[in-house]
Amino acid sequence: MAAEKDQIRNRFSSASRIEEVELELGDVRRNGKSQEVQYLRQDACDIAWSNLVVKGKGFEKEIIKNISGYVPRGSLMAIMGSSGAGKSTLMNVLAGRNLGNLTVTGDISVNGHLIEDNMPEISAYVQQDDIFIGSMTVREQLVFHAALRMSHKKKSEQIDRVEHVIEQMGLTKCKDTVIGIPGMSKTISGGEMKRLSFATEILTDPPIIFCDEPTSGLDSYLAETVIRTLKTLSQSGTTILCTIHQPSSQVFDLFSHLLLLAQGKVAFLGPTAKTPKFFEKMGFPIPMNFNPCDHYINHIALIPGREEESYKKMDAICERYSITKTAKKNMKMVDSVSGRFASSESLPKDTQRASMFVQLRWLLWRAIISHYRDTTFAAMKVIQNLGTAIFIGLLFLRIPWDSSYDRNSAQTVTSALFVMVTSYSMCYLFLVLMAFPLQVPVIRREHYGGHYTIFAAFFAEVLAGLPFFVVMPLLYTIIIYFMCGFTPDVNAFFWCYLINVFIATACTGYGYFISALARNVKEANTIAPSLLIPLFLLSGFFIPAKQVPIYFIPFQYISWFYYGVENMVTNQWVDTSICMSLNVSDLDIPIPEDCFDFSGSLDDVTFPPVRPEYATGIPIPGDFPFPTGVPEIPSAEDLYDQLIEEIMDSNSTCIIRGERCPDSRPVQFDGNLIIEALAYEPKNFSRNNWLLVVLSVAFRVLAYGVLAYRFRKTNR
Ligand SMILES: Nc1ncnc2c1ncn2[C@@H]1O[C@H](COP(=O)(O)OP(=O)(O)OP(=O)(O)O)[C@@H](O)[C@H]1O
């Protein structure tokens, strides 16, 4: 015994804490279970909490009702209770996580140091749900965490640690397997996921580990394996607290300590070995061949229909516990250690946050893997883009590089421009909405774990996405531009591509913003249409920009549809000509012979200008959807009418000014008329391009702001 204590004394830096170690050893011995000695690590931690009261924000009802407790270093403690007893709430409060909706009063100390909001820095928290970036392999997940959380160590040490943890958690078989996304792609098994969660958290060998339901979803063998691993860790001095639901007897036997919660109160807290005696003294001995956990829970459960009786029984058990020797000893420990030191700065830190450069480097590495490794998702993105482009091309098919627009084809091309911008925006926006919200919970958890800043995570994500937004628009533009026979001009082609890039970056920025507002993919996809439709309707295609009601003007300012469509229409039609066929022989009125000699250049009669009333393309609300938005080019008959009027009025020789159409059709008129009819303005071209760039940045800044606000420290 003396030798053991000496051994511990040598390993343990703070001599003043030896009595507690002795107490722990005493507890182990008194239960007569084993000769095992706990060789405590240098940075081992004991946890105490006093007068802890927890309420839901805005609720009067207390979830945790003024409880105090003490967990000695090196304990493996099970927190048990019936459903709704407050286990997860207590765990979250002790771990300092997920406190956004809770009001907490009371003190929590580690080694006597009062904890404020720094528990995450000195502990690991294995949460119930295993969330990862699914396109990483098991090993990459650990290498990434080692790089960020052990940046103060050499690379070789990090890799050694990764390999050690892989072996320790039995992940060797699947170390190079891609983790996968549940419900979307093939994943490693549930047990492997759980072990990977543990491996990720124990990489840095933290002195305290919180585990929320570590065995949920595991079969009995795996559950025992996981708890056995925790047992080994605790034997080296790590303090581990687990909420757990009715473990098997074998698994339960591995826990050194038990905390039973009964509707927010302590029904028992102490060495597991003392629990049977306590219940026996209460008159509830464990029946033969009965799982002790089931027995304990049965006595502290809130039974539906017998609530009053259940509460009375719970109160009796809690009161009885409070006068036991175990409770008194606990209280003594709480009183002696609680808040002994005001500052907790000297406590061992689990994680050393890497520099911003290291954070960005590794986050970018992960984001690139996440964007481009998942071949199914990448292929889906490409197919979606190219498929949409080909569909639009086929729908508005024209001879490529054909400059001879007639009335119909001018309308078709203008519609194609609008459809190109809108469907392209939708494709890109929903790609972000399908992918980014999946990453947000991972970012949230890792940010709260202190591994990196939201800024680094978001910036890396944005950077990783950019190549896609540059390359894909090129393919998209090539397909549509040629299939739809847009204006045959190299400059115009490159502008069309560039505008598509600007639109892609603007609409994906909006996608990031919506994703930042939502809690998951479903929510993001639910709110997206209502945030998108106003911007879509304000593209200027349905209602000319100048007729937008004043209260919608702010939406118009942030509508990339408006800037994008205006620029696409301008790019296509500015200073181009639209040729019309005029069949002179069809006319049944006398026209001077020379009237349609198009070879001349007389200016006596100008070709009738298309008067605004001819540009009847101003949308009619009832005529939704969009093709009505295309200005109606005046028909040849309309033009004849005008022309003949002019001829009659002027009584002059009738020769039309201008050049022949390239294909010998007689009349051409200015494409600017289409721009005018839609109330777009060519002079806005560069302004719009700049505004698209500004929107791309502004939406991303906004998305970052929302994430930073949602995941602020006080919301942890
Ligand atoms: N933020 C909150 N606001 C209001 N009530 C809350 C809040 N969080 C939890 N509760 C309530 O507190 C009680 C305890 O919840 P908690 O999740 O801690 O129980 P639990 O013991 O972990 O239950 P289970 O085993 O079913 O997960 C429940 O009645 C729950 O509805």
Coordinates of N, CA and C in Angstrom, one line a residue, residues 41-117:
R41 N -2.1 10.0 -14.2 CA -1.3 10.8 -15.0 C -1.0 12.1 -14.3
Q42 N 0.0 12.8 -14.8 CA 0.4 14.1 -14.2 C -0.7 15.1 -14.2
D43 N -1.4 15.1 -15.3 CA -2.4 16.2 -15.5 C -3.8 15.7 -15.2
A44 N -3.9 14.7 -14.4 CA -5.2 14.1 -14.1 C -6.1 15.2 -13.4
C45 N -7.4 15.1 -13.6 CA -8.3 16.1 -13.1 C -9.5 15.5 -12.4
D46 N -9.8 16.1 -11.3 CA -11.1 15.8 -10.6 C -12.1 16.9 -10.8
I47 N -13.3 16.6 -10.8 CA -14.4 17.6 -11.2 C -15.3 17.7 -10.0
A48 N -15.7 18.9 -9.7 CA -16.7 19.1 -8.6 C -17.7 20.2 -9.1
W49 N -18.9 20.0 -8.7 CA -19.9 21.0 -9.1 C -20.7 21.3 -7.8
S50 N -21.1 22.5 -7.6 CA -21.9 22.8 -6.4 C -23.1 23.7 -6.8
N51 N -24.2 23.5 -6.1 CA -25.4 24.3 -6.2 C -25.8 24.5 -7.7
L52 N -25.7 23.5 -8.5 CA -26.0 23.6 -9.9 C -27.5 23.6 -10.1
V53 N -27.9 24.7 -10.7 CA -29.4 24.8 -11.1 C -29.4 25.1 -12.6
V54 N -30.2 24.3 -13.3 CA -30.3 24.6 -14.8 C -31.7 24.7 -15.2
K55 N -32.0 25.7 -16.0 CA -33.4 25.9 -16.5 C -33.3 26.1 -18.0
G56 N -34.4 25.8 -18.7 CA -34.5 26.2 -20.1 C -34.7 27.7 -20.1
K57 N -34.0 28.4 -21.1 CA -34.2 29.8 -21.2 C -35.7 30.2 -21.4
G58 N -36.2 31.0 -20.5 CA -37.6 31.4 -20.6 C -38.5 30.4 -19.9
F59 N -37.9 29.4 -19.3 CA -38.8 28.4 -18.5 C -38.5 28.6 -17.0
E60 N -39.6 28.3 -16.3 CA -39.4 28.4 -14.8 C -39.0 27.1 -14.2
K61 N -39.4 26.0 -14.9 CA -39.1 24.7 -14.4 C -37.6 24.4 -14.4
E62 N -37.2 23.8 -13.3 CA -35.7 23.5 -13.2 C -35.5 22.1 -13.8
I63 N -34.5 22.0 -14.7 CA -34.2 20.7 -15.2 C -33.2 20.0 -14.3
I64 N -32.2 20.8 -13.8 CA -31.3 20.3 -12.8 C -31.6 21.1 -11.5
K65 N -31.8 20.4 -10.4 CA -32.3 21.1 -9.2 C -31.3 21.2 -8.1
N66 N -30.5 22.2 -8.2 CA -29.6 22.5 -7.1 C -28.8 21.3 -6.6
I67 N -28.0 20.8 -7.5 CA -27.2 19.6 -7.1 C -25.7 19.9 -7.0
S68 N -25.1 19.1 -6.2 CA -23.6 19.2 -6.0 C -23.0 17.8 -6.2
G69 N -21.8 17.7 -6.6 CA -21.2 16.4 -6.8 C -19.7 16.5 -7.0
Y70 N -19.1 15.3 -6.9 CA -17.6 15.3 -7.1 C -17.2 14.0 -7.8
V71 N -16.4 14.1 -8.8 CA -15.9 12.9 -9.5 C -14.4 12.9 -9.4
P72 N -13.8 11.9 -8.7 CA -12.4 11.8 -8.5 C -11.7 11.6 -9.8
R73 N -10.4 12.0 -9.9 CA -9.6 11.8 -11.1 C -9.5 10.3 -11.4
G74 N -9.5 10.0 -12.7 CA -9.3 8.6 -13.0 C -10.6 7.8 -12.9
S75 N -11.7 8.4 -12.7 CA -13.0 7.7 -12.6 C -13.6 7.4 -13.9
L76 N -14.3 6.3 -14.1 CA -15.2 6.1 -15.2 C -16.6 6.1 -14.7
M77 N -17.3 7.3 -14.9 CA -18.6 7.4 -14.2 C -19.7 7.3 -15.2
A78 N -20.7 6.5 -14.8 CA -21.9 6.4 -15.6 C -23.0 7.4 -15.1
I79 N -23.6 8.2 -15.9 CA -24.7 9.1 -15.5 C -25.9 8.4 -16.0
M80 N -26.8 8.0 -15.1 CA -28.0 7.2 -15.5 C -29.2 7.8 -14.9
G81 N -30.3 7.5 -15.5 CA -31.6 8.0 -15.0 C -32.7 7.7 -16.1
S82 N -33.9 7.8 -15.7 CA -34.9 7.5 -16.7 C -34.9 8.7 -17.8
S83 N -35.7 8.5 -18.8 CA -35.8 9.4 -19.9 C -36.3 10.8 -19.3
G84 N -35.6 11.9 -19.7 CA -36.0 13.2 -19.2 C -35.5 13.5 -17.8
A85 N -34.7 12.7 -17.3 CA -34.2 12.9 -15.9 C -33.2 14.1 -15.9
G86 N -32.6 14.4 -17.0 CA -31.7 15.6 -17.1 C -30.2 15.1 -17.3
K87 N -30.0 13.9 -17.8 CA -28.6 13.4 -18.0 C -27.9 14.2 -19.0
S88 N -28.5 14.4 -20.2 CA -27.8 15.1 -21.2 C -27.6 16.6 -20.8
T89 N -28.6 17.1 -20.2 CA -28.4 18.5 -19.7 C -27.3 18.7 -18.8
L90 N -27.2 17.8 -17.8 CA -26.1 17.8 -16.8 C -24.7 17.7 -17.6
M91 N -24.7 16.7 -18.5 CA -23.5 16.4 -19.2 C -23.1 17.7 -20.0
N92 N -24.0 18.3 -20.7 CA -23.7 19.5 -21.5 C -23.2 20.6 -20.6
V93 N -23.8 20.8 -19.4 CA -23.4 21.9 -18.5 C -22.0 21.6 -18.0
L94 N -21.7 20.4 -17.6 CA -20.4 20.1 -17.1 C -19.4 20.2 -18.3
A95 N -19.8 19.8 -19.5 CA -18.8 19.9 -20.6 C -18.7 21.3 -21.2
G96 N -19.7 22.1 -20.8 CA -19.6 23.5 -21.3 C -20.0 23.6 -22.8
R97 N -20.9 22.7 -23.3 CA -21.3 22.7 -24.7 C -22.8 22.7 -24.8
N98 N -23.3 23.1 -25.9 CA -24.7 23.1 -26.2 C -25.6 23.9 -25.2
L99 N -25.1 25.0 -24.7 CA -25.7 25.7 -23.6 C -26.6 26.8 -24.1
G100 N -26.8 26.9 -25.4 CA -27.5 28.1 -26.0 C -28.9 28.3 -25.4
N101 N -29.6 27.2 -25.1 CA -31.0 27.4 -24.6 C -31.1 27.2 -23.1
L102 N -30.0 27.3 -22.4 CA -30.1 27.0 -21.0 C -29.6 28.2 -20.1
T103 N -30.2 28.3 -19.0 CA -29.7 29.2 -18.0 C -29.1 28.4 -16.9
V104 N -27.8 28.7 -16.6 CA -27.1 27.9 -15.6 C -26.6 28.7 -14.5
T105 N -26.8 28.3 -13.2 CA -26.2 28.9 -12.1 C -25.5 27.9 -11.2
G106 N -24.5 28.3 -10.5 CA -23.7 27.3 -9.7 C -22.3 27.3 -10.2
D107 N -21.4 26.5 -9.5 CA -20.0 26.5 -9.8 C -19.6 25.1 -10.3
I108 N -18.6 25.2 -11.2 CA -18.0 23.9 -11.6 C -16.5 24.1 -11.4
S109 N -15.8 23.2 -10.8 CA -14.4 23.3 -10.6 C -13.7 22.1 -11.1
V110 N -12.4 22.3 -11.6 CA -11.6 21.2 -12.0 C -10.3 21.4 -11.2
N111 N -9.9 20.4 -10.5 CA -8.8 20.5 -9.6 C -8.8 21.7 -8.7
G112 N -10.1 22.1 -8.3 CA -10.2 23.2 -7.4 C -10.3 24.6 -8.2
H113 N -10.0 24.5 -9.5 CA -10.0 25.8 -10.2 C -11.4 26.0 -10.8
L114 N -11.9 27.2 -10.5 CA -13.2 27.5 -11.0 C -13.3 27.6 -12.5
I115 N -14.2 26.9 -13.1 CA -14.3 26.9 -14.6 C -15.3 27.9 -15.0
E116 N -15.0 28.7 -16.0 CA -16.0 29.6 -16.5 C -16.5 29.1 -17.9
D117 N -15.8 29.4 -18.9 CA -16.3 28.8 -20.2 C -15.2 28.0 -20.9

